[in-house]
Coordinates of C-alpha atoms and ligand atoms in Angstrom, one line a residue:
Chain A
M1 CA -7.1 -38.2 -26.8
D2 CA -11.5 -38.5 -26.7
K3 CA -13.4 -35.7 -27.8
F4 CA -13.0 -33.5 -25.2
E5 CA -9.4 -34.3 -25.6
Q6 CA -10.0 -33.0 -28.6
A7 CA -11.5 -29.2 -29.2
F8 CA -8.7 -29.1 -26.0
Q9 CA -6.4 -29.7 -28.1
N10 CA -7.4 -27.4 -31.1
K11 CA -8.4 -24.9 -29.1
L12 CA -5.1 -23.9 -27.9
D13 CA -3.3 -24.7 -31.7
N14 CA -5.8 -22.2 -32.6
E15 CA -4.9 -20.1 -30.3
E16 CA -8.3 -19.7 -28.9
K17 CA -8.7 -18.9 -25.2
I18 CA -9.6 -21.7 -22.3
E19 CA -12.5 -20.3 -20.2
P20 CA -13.3 -21.4 -17.0
K21 CA -16.6 -23.4 -18.2
D22 CA -14.2 -25.8 -20.8
W23 CA -13.4 -28.8 -20.3
M24 CA -9.5 -28.8 -19.5
P25 CA -7.0 -31.9 -18.3
E26 CA -6.9 -32.4 -14.7
K27 CA -3.2 -31.2 -15.1
Y28 CA -3.9 -28.9 -17.0
R29 CA -6.4 -27.0 -14.2
K30 CA -4.1 -28.0 -11.3
T31 CA -0.4 -26.0 -13.0
L32 CA -2.8 -23.5 -13.5
I33 CA -3.9 -23.4 -9.3
R34 CA -0.1 -23.6 -8.9
Q35 CA 1.4 -20.6 -11.3
I36 CA -1.5 -18.6 -10.2
S37 CA -1.7 -18.7 -6.6
Q38 CA 1.9 -18.3 -6.3
H39 CA 1.8 -15.5 -8.7
A40 CA -0.8 -14.1 -6.4
H41 CA 1.2 -15.2 -3.2
S42 CA 4.4 -12.8 -4.4
E43 CA 1.9 -9.4 -5.6
I44 CA 0.6 -9.9 -1.4
V45 CA 4.0 -10.6 0.2
G46 CA 5.8 -8.5 -2.0
M47 CA 3.6 -5.7 -0.5
L48 CA 5.6 -6.2 2.3
P49 CA 9.0 -5.2 1.8
E50 CA 8.5 -2.5 0.7
G51 CA 5.7 -1.1 2.6
N52 CA 8.9 -1.5 4.7
W53 CA 9.2 2.1 4.5
I54 CA 6.0 4.2 3.9
T55 CA 6.7 5.4 7.1
R56 CA 10.0 6.9 6.4
A57 CA 9.7 7.7 2.9
P58 CA 11.9 11.4 2.3
S59 CA 8.8 13.5 1.1
M60 CA 5.3 13.9 0.4
R61 CA 5.4 12.8 -3.5
R62 CA 7.0 9.7 -2.6
K63 CA 5.2 8.8 -0.3
I64 CA 1.9 8.8 -1.9
G65 CA 4.0 7.1 -5.2
L66 CA 5.1 4.1 -2.9
L67 CA 1.8 3.8 -0.9
A68 CA -0.2 4.0 -4.0
K69 CA 2.3 1.4 -5.9
V70 CA 2.1 -1.0 -2.9
Q71 CA -1.5 -1.0 -2.8
D72 CA -1.2 -1.8 -6.6
E73 CA -0.1 -5.1 -5.7
A74 CA -2.9 -5.7 -3.0
G75 CA -4.9 -5.4 -6.2
H76 CA -3.1 -7.6 -8.0
G77 CA -3.6 -9.8 -5.3
L78 CA -6.7 -9.4 -5.5
Y79 CA -7.3 -9.5 -9.8
L80 CA -5.0 -13.1 -9.1
Y81 CA -6.3 -14.3 -6.3
S82 CA -10.4 -13.9 -8.8
A83 CA -8.3 -15.5 -11.1
A84 CA -7.1 -19.0 -9.7
E85 CA -11.1 -19.2 -8.1
T86 CA -12.5 -19.5 -11.6
L87 CA -10.3 -23.2 -11.8
G88 CA -12.7 -24.3 -8.9
I89 CA -10.4 -23.0 -5.7
D90 CA -11.2 -20.5 -3.0
R91 CA -9.2 -17.9 -1.5
A92 CA -9.2 -19.3 2.0
E93 CA -8.2 -22.6 0.7
L94 CA -4.8 -20.2 -0.9
F95 CA -4.3 -18.1 2.3
D96 CA -4.3 -21.8 3.9
Q97 CA -1.2 -22.8 1.6
L98 CA 0.6 -19.9 1.5
H99 CA 0.1 -19.5 5.5
S100 CA 0.9 -23.1 5.7
G101 CA 4.1 -22.9 3.7
I102 CA 3.3 -25.4 1.0
A103 CA 3.1 -22.7 -1.7
K104 CA 5.5 -20.7 -2.9
Y105 CA 5.9 -17.3 -3.7
S106 CA 8.2 -15.4 -5.4
S107 CA 11.7 -15.8 -3.6
I108 CA 12.4 -11.8 -4.2
F109 CA 10.8 -11.3 -1.1
N110 CA 12.6 -12.8 1.4
Y111 CA 15.2 -10.2 1.1
P112 CA 15.4 -7.4 3.0
T113 CA 14.8 -3.3 2.1
I114 CA 17.4 -2.0 4.2
S115 CA 17.8 1.7 2.8
W116 CA 15.4 3.8 0.8
S117 CA 17.5 3.0 -2.7
D118 CA 16.3 0.1 -2.5
I119 CA 12.9 0.5 -3.0
G120 CA 14.3 2.8 -6.1
A121 CA 15.7 -0.8 -7.2
I122 CA 12.3 -2.1 -6.1
G123 CA 10.8 -0.6 -8.4
W124 CA 13.1 -0.8 -11.5
L125 CA 14.6 -4.1 -11.2
V126 CA 12.3 -6.0 -9.3
D127 CA 8.8 -4.3 -11.1
G128 CA 11.1 -5.3 -14.9
A129 CA 11.8 -8.7 -14.2
A130 CA 8.0 -9.4 -13.4
I131 CA 7.1 -7.3 -16.2
M132 CA 9.0 -9.1 -18.8
N133 CA 7.6 -12.1 -17.8
Q134 CA 3.7 -10.9 -17.4
V135 CA 4.0 -9.2 -20.7
M136 CA 4.4 -12.8 -22.0
L137 CA 1.2 -14.4 -19.5
T138 CA -1.0 -11.6 -20.8
R139 CA -1.3 -14.3 -24.0
A140 CA -1.4 -17.8 -21.9
S141 CA -3.8 -20.0 -22.8
Y142 CA -6.2 -19.5 -19.7
G143 CA -8.5 -16.6 -20.5
P144 CA -8.8 -15.2 -16.9
Y145 CA -5.8 -15.5 -16.2
A146 CA -4.3 -13.6 -19.6
R147 CA -7.3 -10.8 -18.8
A148 CA -5.8 -10.4 -15.5
M149 CA -2.7 -9.8 -16.9
V150 CA -3.3 -7.4 -19.3
R151 CA -4.7 -4.8 -17.0
I152 CA -1.2 -5.8 -14.0
C153 CA 1.4 -5.5 -16.6
K154 CA 0.0 -1.9 -17.6
E155 CA 0.6 -0.9 -14.1
E156 CA 3.7 -3.3 -13.7
S157 CA 5.6 -0.6 -16.5
F158 CA 4.2 2.4 -14.3
H159 CA 6.3 0.9 -10.9
Q160 CA 9.0 0.5 -13.7
R161 CA 9.1 3.8 -14.8
Q162 CA 8.5 5.1 -11.0
G163 CA 11.3 3.3 -9.5
Y164 CA 13.8 4.3 -12.0
E165 CA 13.1 8.2 -11.6
M166 CA 13.8 7.4 -8.3
M167 CA 17.1 5.8 -8.8
V168 CA 17.5 9.4 -10.9
S169 CA 17.1 11.2 -8.3
L170 CA 20.0 9.0 -6.3
A171 CA 21.9 8.7 -9.3
N172 CA 22.1 12.8 -9.5
G173 CA 22.4 13.7 -5.9
T174 CA 24.6 13.8 -3.3
E175 CA 27.8 11.6 -2.4
E176 CA 25.4 9.8 0.1
Q177 CA 22.9 9.3 -2.5
K178 CA 24.9 8.4 -4.9
E179 CA 26.8 5.4 -2.8
M180 CA 23.5 3.9 -1.4
A181 CA 22.2 3.5 -4.8
Q182 CA 25.1 1.7 -5.8
D183 CA 24.9 -0.3 -2.8
S184 CA 21.2 -1.8 -3.8
L185 CA 21.6 -2.4 -7.2
N186 CA 25.0 -4.1 -5.6
R187 CA 22.3 -6.8 -3.9
W188 CA 18.9 -6.5 -6.0
W189 CA 21.1 -6.9 -8.9
W190 CA 21.8 -11.4 -9.4
P191 CA 18.3 -11.6 -7.0
S192 CA 16.5 -10.1 -9.8
L193 CA 18.6 -12.3 -12.4
M194 CA 17.1 -15.1 -9.9
M195 CA 13.4 -15.0 -10.5
F196 CA 13.5 -16.2 -13.9
G197 CA 13.4 -19.7 -12.1
P198 CA 16.6 -21.8 -12.6
S199 CA 18.1 -22.3 -16.3
N200 CA 15.6 -24.1 -19.1
A201 CA 17.1 -27.3 -18.4
E202 CA 17.1 -27.4 -14.5
S203 CA 13.3 -26.1 -14.9
T204 CA 10.4 -29.2 -13.9
H205 CA 7.6 -27.5 -15.4
S206 CA 8.8 -25.3 -18.5
A207 CA 8.2 -27.9 -20.7
Q208 CA 4.5 -28.7 -19.8
S209 CA 4.0 -25.3 -19.8
M210 CA 5.3 -24.3 -22.7
A211 CA 3.1 -27.0 -24.4
W212 CA 0.3 -25.8 -23.1
K213 CA 0.6 -22.3 -24.3
I214 CA 1.0 -20.8 -20.3
K215 CA 4.5 -19.6 -20.7
R216 CA 5.0 -18.6 -24.2
K217 CA 9.6 -17.8 -23.4
S218 CA 11.6 -20.1 -21.5
N219 CA 13.8 -18.8 -18.5
D220 CA 17.3 -17.8 -20.3
D221 CA 15.2 -16.3 -22.9
L222 CA 13.7 -13.9 -20.6
R223 CA 16.6 -13.5 -18.6
Q224 CA 18.5 -13.2 -21.8
Q225 CA 15.8 -10.2 -22.8
F226 CA 16.0 -8.5 -19.3
V227 CA 19.5 -7.7 -19.2
D228 CA 19.9 -6.8 -22.5
V229 CA 17.4 -4.0 -21.5
T230 CA 18.6 -3.4 -18.8
V231 CA 22.1 -2.6 -18.8
P232 CA 22.4 0.3 -21.2
Q233 CA 19.3 1.9 -18.0
A234 CA 22.9 1.0 -16.0
E235 CA 25.0 3.2 -17.9
Y236 CA 22.9 6.0 -18.2
L237 CA 22.7 6.2 -14.5
G238 CA 26.6 5.9 -13.9
L239 CA 26.3 2.7 -11.5
K240 CA 28.2 -0.4 -12.5
I241 CA 26.4 -3.8 -12.3
P242 CA 28.5 -5.9 -10.1
D243 CA 29.1 -8.7 -12.7
D244 CA 32.7 -8.6 -13.9
K245 CA 32.1 -11.0 -16.6
L246 CA 29.5 -8.9 -18.0
K247 CA 30.3 -7.8 -22.1
W248 CA 28.7 -6.9 -25.4
N249 CA 28.7 -10.3 -27.2
E250 CA 28.7 -8.7 -31.3
E251 CA 28.2 -12.0 -32.3
R252 CA 24.8 -13.2 -31.0
G253 CA 24.0 -9.4 -30.8
H254 CA 23.4 -10.0 -26.5
Y255 CA 25.0 -9.6 -23.6
D256 CA 27.2 -12.0 -22.1
F257 CA 27.0 -12.6 -18.4
G258 CA 28.3 -13.7 -15.3
E259 CA 27.5 -17.3 -13.8
I260 CA 24.5 -17.2 -11.6
N261 CA 24.9 -18.9 -7.8
W262 CA 22.1 -21.4 -7.7
D263 CA 23.2 -22.1 -4.6
E264 CA 21.9 -19.1 -3.1
F265 CA 18.5 -20.2 -5.4
W266 CA 18.2 -23.0 -3.9
E267 CA 18.8 -22.1 -0.5
V268 CA 16.4 -19.1 -0.5
V269 CA 13.5 -21.4 -1.9
K270 CA 14.3 -23.6 0.3
G271 CA 12.9 -21.5 3.0
N272 CA 16.9 -20.1 4.3
G273 CA 17.1 -16.7 2.1
P274 CA 17.6 -13.3 4.8
C275 CA 13.7 -12.5 5.1
N276 CA 11.3 -16.3 4.7
K277 CA 10.0 -16.7 7.9
E278 CA 9.2 -13.1 8.7
R279 CA 7.8 -12.8 5.5
L280 CA 5.5 -15.8 6.2
E281 CA 5.2 -14.4 10.0
T282 CA 3.9 -11.3 9.4
R283 CA 1.7 -12.8 7.1
V284 CA 0.2 -15.0 9.4
K285 CA -0.2 -12.8 12.1
A286 CA -2.2 -9.9 9.7
H287 CA -4.4 -13.2 8.7
E288 CA -4.3 -14.6 13.1
N289 CA -5.2 -10.6 13.8
G290 CA -7.9 -9.7 11.1
A291 CA -10.0 -13.6 12.2
W292 CA -12.3 -11.7 15.1
V293 CA -13.2 -9.4 11.9
R294 CA -14.1 -11.7 9.6
E295 CA -16.1 -13.6 11.2
A296 CA -17.7 -10.3 12.5
A297 CA -18.6 -9.3 9.1
M298 CA -19.8 -12.7 8.4
A299 CA -21.7 -12.4 11.5
Y300 CA -23.7 -9.5 10.5
S301 CA -24.2 -9.8 7.3
E302 CA -26.1 -13.1 8.1
K303 CA -28.2 -11.2 10.9
L304 CA -28.9 -9.1 8.5
N305 CA -30.0 -11.9 6.1
T306 CA -32.7 -12.9 9.1
A307 CA -34.0 -9.5 9.3
V308 CA -34.7 -10.0 5.5
N309 CA -35.9 -13.1 5.5
H310 CA -38.9 -12.6 8.1
K311 CA -40.4 -9.6 7.0
Chain B
M1 CA 0.1 39.7 9.0
L2 CA -2.6 38.5 8.0
K3 CA -0.4 36.1 5.2
Q4 CA 1.0 33.7 7.7
K5 CA -2.1 33.6 9.9
I6 CA -3.7 31.8 7.0
S7 CA -0.4 30.1 6.1
A8 CA -0.3 28.8 9.9
Y9 CA -4.0 27.4 9.5
S10 CA -3.0 25.4 6.2
I11 CA -0.2 23.8 7.4
L12 CA -2.8 22.9 11.0
L13 CA -5.3 21.5 8.2
G14 CA -2.3 19.5 6.7
D15 CA -1.3 18.4 10.3
Q16 CA -4.1 16.5 10.8
S17 CA -4.2 15.1 7.1
L18 CA -0.6 14.4 7.5
I19 CA -1.0 12.5 10.7
L20 CA -3.5 10.5 10.0
G21 CA -2.5 9.4 6.4
Q22 CA 1.3 9.1 8.1
R23 CA -0.8 6.0 10.4
L24 CA -3.0 4.5 8.0
G25 CA 0.7 3.5 5.7
E26 CA 1.6 1.9 8.6
L27 CA -0.9 -0.6 7.8
C28 CA -1.2 -1.3 4.4
G29 CA -0.2 -5.2 3.4
H30 CA -1.3 -6.0 7.5
G31 CA -5.6 -5.3 7.3
P32 CA -7.4 -8.0 8.3
I33 CA -8.8 -8.7 4.8
L34 CA -7.7 -8.1 1.4
E35 CA -10.7 -5.4 0.1
V36 CA -10.3 -3.9 3.4
D37 CA -6.6 -3.0 2.9
I38 CA -6.9 -1.7 0.2
A39 CA -9.9 0.4 1.2
M40 CA -7.6 1.9 4.0
T41 CA -4.9 2.6 1.9
N42 CA -7.1 5.0 -0.6
I43 CA -8.1 6.6 2.2
A44 CA -4.2 6.6 3.3
L45 CA -3.9 8.5 -0.3
D46 CA -6.4 10.2 0.1
L47 CA -5.4 12.2 3.4
L48 CA -1.7 12.6 1.8
G49 CA -2.6 13.9 -1.1
Q50 CA -5.3 16.9 0.9
A51 CA -2.1 17.6 3.2
R52 CA -0.4 18.6 0.3
L53 CA -2.4 21.2 -0.9
Y54 CA -2.7 22.4 2.5
Y55 CA 0.8 22.4 2.7
Q56 CA 2.4 24.2 -1.2
L57 CA -1.0 26.6 -0.1
A58 CA 1.2 27.6 3.0
A59 CA 4.5 27.3 1.7
E60 CA 3.4 29.7 -0.6
L61 CA 1.6 32.4 1.7
S62 CA 4.9 31.9 4.4
D63 CA 7.8 33.9 5.0
T64 CA 9.4 31.1 7.1
Y65 CA 9.2 27.9 4.5
E66 CA 9.9 26.9 1.4
D67 CA 7.8 24.0 0.6
E68 CA 5.5 21.3 1.1
D69 CA 8.2 18.8 2.1
Q70 CA 10.3 21.8 4.6
I71 CA 6.5 22.1 6.4
A72 CA 5.8 17.9 6.3
F73 CA 9.4 16.9 7.2
L74 CA 11.3 19.4 9.4
R75 CA 9.5 20.8 12.0
R76 CA 9.7 20.7 16.0
E77 CA 7.2 18.7 17.5
K78 CA 5.2 21.6 19.5
D79 CA 4.9 23.4 15.6
Y80 CA 3.0 20.0 14.7
N81 CA -0.4 21.2 15.5
N82 CA -3.3 18.0 15.1
C83 CA -4.9 17.3 17.6
V84 CA -4.5 14.1 19.4
L85 CA -6.8 11.8 18.5
V86 CA -5.4 11.2 14.8
E87 CA -1.9 10.2 16.2
M88 CA -3.1 7.6 18.7
P89 CA -1.6 4.2 18.1
N90 CA -3.3 1.8 15.0
G91 CA -3.8 -1.1 18.0
D92 CA -6.3 -4.1 16.5
F93 CA -8.3 -2.9 14.1
G94 CA -11.4 -1.9 16.6
D95 CA -8.9 0.7 17.7
T96 CA -8.3 1.9 14.2
I97 CA -12.2 2.1 13.0
V98 CA -13.0 4.1 15.5
R99 CA -10.5 6.6 15.3
Q100 CA -11.4 6.9 12.1
Y101 CA -14.6 6.6 12.6
L102 CA -14.7 10.2 14.9
F103 CA -12.4 11.6 12.6
D104 CA -14.4 11.1 9.8
V105 CA -18.0 12.6 11.3
Y106 CA -16.0 16.0 12.2
H107 CA -13.9 16.3 9.3
L108 CA -17.3 16.1 6.6
M109 CA -18.9 18.3 8.6
F110 CA -15.8 21.0 9.1
L111 CA -15.6 20.5 5.4
N112 CA -18.8 21.4 4.8
Q113 CA -18.4 24.6 6.8
L114 CA -14.8 25.3 5.2
K115 CA -16.3 25.3 2.3
E116 CA -18.1 28.5 2.6
S117 CA -14.4 30.0 3.8
N118 CA -13.7 33.1 2.3
E119 CA -10.6 32.3 0.8
K120 CA -11.0 30.9 -2.4
R121 CA -8.1 28.7 -2.1
L122 CA -8.9 27.0 0.8
K123 CA -12.6 26.4 -0.5
A124 CA -11.2 24.8 -3.3
I125 CA -9.8 22.6 -1.2
A126 CA -12.4 21.3 0.5
E127 CA -14.7 21.1 -2.4
K128 CA -12.3 18.6 -3.4
S129 CA -11.9 16.2 -0.6
I130 CA -15.4 16.3 0.6
K131 CA -16.0 14.2 -1.8
E132 CA -13.1 12.1 -0.9
V133 CA -14.2 12.5 3.4
R134 CA -17.9 11.1 2.5
Y135 CA -16.5 8.1 1.3
H136 CA -14.2 7.5 4.6
L137 CA -17.6 8.4 6.7
N138 CA -19.3 5.2 4.4
F139 CA -16.3 2.8 4.9
S140 CA -16.1 3.6 8.7
G141 CA -19.8 4.0 9.6
D142 CA -20.5 0.9 8.3
W143 CA -17.6 -1.2 10.2
I144 CA -18.2 0.2 13.2
L145 CA -22.0 -1.2 12.5
R146 CA -21.0 -4.1 11.5
L147 CA -18.5 -4.4 14.4
G148 CA -20.4 -3.5 16.9
K149 CA -23.6 -6.2 16.2
G150 CA -21.1 -8.6 14.9
T151 CA -20.2 -11.3 17.3
E152 CA -19.7 -10.1 21.5
V153 CA -16.2 -9.6 21.2
S154 CA -16.3 -7.6 18.1
N155 CA -18.3 -5.4 20.2
Q156 CA -16.2 -5.6 22.9
K157 CA -13.4 -4.5 20.8
I158 CA -15.1 -2.0 19.9
Q159 CA -16.6 -0.6 23.2
K160 CA -13.0 -0.6 24.6
A161 CA -11.9 1.5 21.8
V162 CA -14.8 4.1 22.4
D163 CA -13.7 4.0 26.1
T164 CA -10.2 4.7 25.0
L165 CA -10.2 7.2 22.9
W166 CA -13.7 9.2 23.7
P167 CA -11.6 11.9 25.9
Y168 CA -9.3 13.1 22.5
T169 CA -13.1 14.0 20.8
K170 CA -13.8 17.3 22.7
E171 CA -10.7 18.6 21.5
L172 CA -11.7 18.5 18.0
V173 CA -14.5 20.3 18.0
Q174 CA -12.6 23.1 19.9
S175 CA -11.5 26.4 18.9
S176 CA -7.4 27.2 19.4
E177 CA -6.6 30.6 19.5
L178 CA -5.2 30.9 15.8
E179 CA -8.6 29.0 14.7
T180 CA -10.6 31.6 17.0
E181 CA -8.9 34.2 14.8
M182 CA -9.6 32.9 11.7
H183 CA -13.7 32.8 12.2
G184 CA -13.8 36.1 12.8
F185 CA -11.7 36.8 9.9
G186 CA -14.8 34.8 8.1
I187 CA -12.0 32.1 6.6
A188 CA -12.5 29.3 9.1
P189 CA -15.5 27.8 11.0
N190 CA -16.5 28.5 14.4
L191 CA -16.1 24.4 15.6
A192 CA -18.7 25.1 18.9
D193 CA -21.3 25.7 15.8
L194 CA -20.3 21.7 15.4
E195 CA -19.9 20.4 18.9
D196 CA -24.0 19.5 19.8
E197 CA -24.4 17.9 16.0
Y198 CA -21.2 16.1 15.7
Y199 CA -22.0 14.7 19.3
R200 CA -25.9 13.9 17.8
Q201 CA -24.6 12.0 15.4
V202 CA -21.8 9.9 17.2
K203 CA -24.2 8.9 19.9
S204 CA -27.1 7.8 17.9
K205 CA -24.7 5.6 15.4
F206 CA -22.7 4.1 18.8
A207 CA -26.1 3.1 19.6
E208 CA -27.2 1.5 16.6
A209 CA -24.0 -0.6 16.8
E210 CA -24.5 -1.7 20.3
I211 CA -21.8 0.6 22.0
K212 CA -21.9 2.6 25.8
L213 CA -20.3 6.1 26.1
P214 CA -18.4 7.1 28.1
E215 CA -20.4 9.9 30.6
D216 CA -17.1 11.8 31.0
K217 CA -15.7 14.0 28.0
W218 CA -13.6 16.4 29.9
S219 CA -10.2 16.4 29.0
Q220 CA -6.4 19.0 29.0
I221 CA -5.1 17.1 25.4
Q222 CA -4.7 20.2 23.0
G223 CA -2.8 19.0 20.5
K224 CA -3.4 22.1 18.4
K225 CA -1.2 24.0 20.6
G226 CA 2.0 22.4 19.9
L227 CA 1.0 19.2 22.8
H228 CA 1.1 15.6 22.3
S229 CA 1.4 12.6 23.3
E230 CA 4.1 10.1 24.4
H231 CA 3.1 8.2 20.9
F232 CA 3.7 11.5 18.7
G233 CA 7.8 11.7 19.1
Y234 CA 8.1 7.5 16.9
L235 CA 5.5 8.8 14.4
L236 CA 7.6 12.1 13.9
S237 CA 11.5 9.8 13.9
D238 CA 10.0 7.2 11.0
L239 CA 8.3 10.4 9.5
Q240 CA 11.2 12.7 9.4
Y241 CA 14.3 9.8 9.9
L242 CA 15.8 10.7 5.9
Q243 CA 15.0 14.5 6.0
R244 CA 17.0 15.0 9.1
S245 CA 19.8 12.5 7.6
Y246 CA 20.8 12.9 4.6
P247 CA 19.8 17.2 5.2
N248 CA 20.0 19.4 1.9
S249 CA 19.3 16.7 -0.1
K250 CA 16.8 16.0 -3.1
W251 CA 14.8 12.7 -3.8
Ligands
FE2_401 FE1 2.3 -6.3 -8.9
FE2_402 FE1 4.5 -3.5 -8.8

């Protein structure tokens, strides 16, 4: 171990943050770029399924709540792209990776939002699952990432409460609304559990990320924590979680739950989910349609600069 | 009765903000630049917030409507009194920003007058909204310059958008019967007073942006009387979908 490596390791051991100017192993940098950009892309692609309901939101209050939420996700994307940029890569390159399909984003956003209650279910379950992961990341060893996460977590927990509150309204509503809410839970439950990634044994990046203190808890532990928190919330709503094996285990002090369909998980990761193509095409289209705007903005600011320099 | 008329007037004002906010809401997640996406969504949020204030006041005064949502979601097409400009489709970013700019110039001038209204609650809404709309106008005005003077392509796009949207500006500065009556009571500004200043500002900005203005601004467009474009019905069918499909539900 040379002295740079030693200094890096000491910082990790002492729970000090690694900052952009510090020496870091190339693989640590690469891992972070991959993870942070994947996270940023998830925020941006995640705007699409929810954005799908902005024009149809059923009340003024809900419309504003949803619009503000989707806007928050854009903000999260922005902080995270900035955090990734501190590692020496720029946003344009990250976008290229997303648009060419090299970079991944969270598979959950490849499922469609086909009813209004899906918006409630996403806030409750998807933002809820995201928080489990992200609270852990506020303690990640890389400073800019950890700090971005602190800001993001505050907003995510607001999203989770807003989503749950929507579900409460529906669950206490008409028969049709209750049915709508149950249907959303049926469709979003399993994909939400998949959000934590494959089981510890199957997860390729987990062990190294834990050693580098980027990740602090295993996928399975986080998933268990999510199930334990969410089951009583579903009970309060009077909705049934679509899992016959779900049962409180006194001995473990946790809920037991059924087997996740990992074939489905890997298929969606590979691009065969219900909306993979559509999501990516929408992003690419927005980017391409915006090209002339970005070019014009650049040309204009160059003109201004030359004007200033000639004075 | 005056109370009912103030309610109707407040609905008209709310409609401008709701419909433009609804249009901008379609764009969230599809912007040309992430920062622009966020900024445009801010504008949409401000407008929807203003619509709520106008509708809440209208509902309070009204014998017909119980709450803001009944006003926003459950009226017939011809009962919406927004000017046609704000319902025009988003088109490309050039169309969106020109529509925004043409409305913002009017909107700020209008609110500056409305804050002198002797109807205290409208005055309060105007005072709150002015700060927001000043920002909207800065944003859209900057983009008019940037795109007008940026590249040949962007200049053409802005030019095309101006050519299309220009006829819709006239309606902004022409009072409907209701607005004239409200002016008589000292509640609403006289829109004709805004006309010269409106066109002066807009012309000078477009001249700076190297955009030519069409000569003729005569038009028969009368959204404020409930005569809308063909686009409007589609906008309403999205807006009203859930309220119409699941009547008497709480959300
Ligand atoms: Fe987020
Ligand atoms: Fe969120």
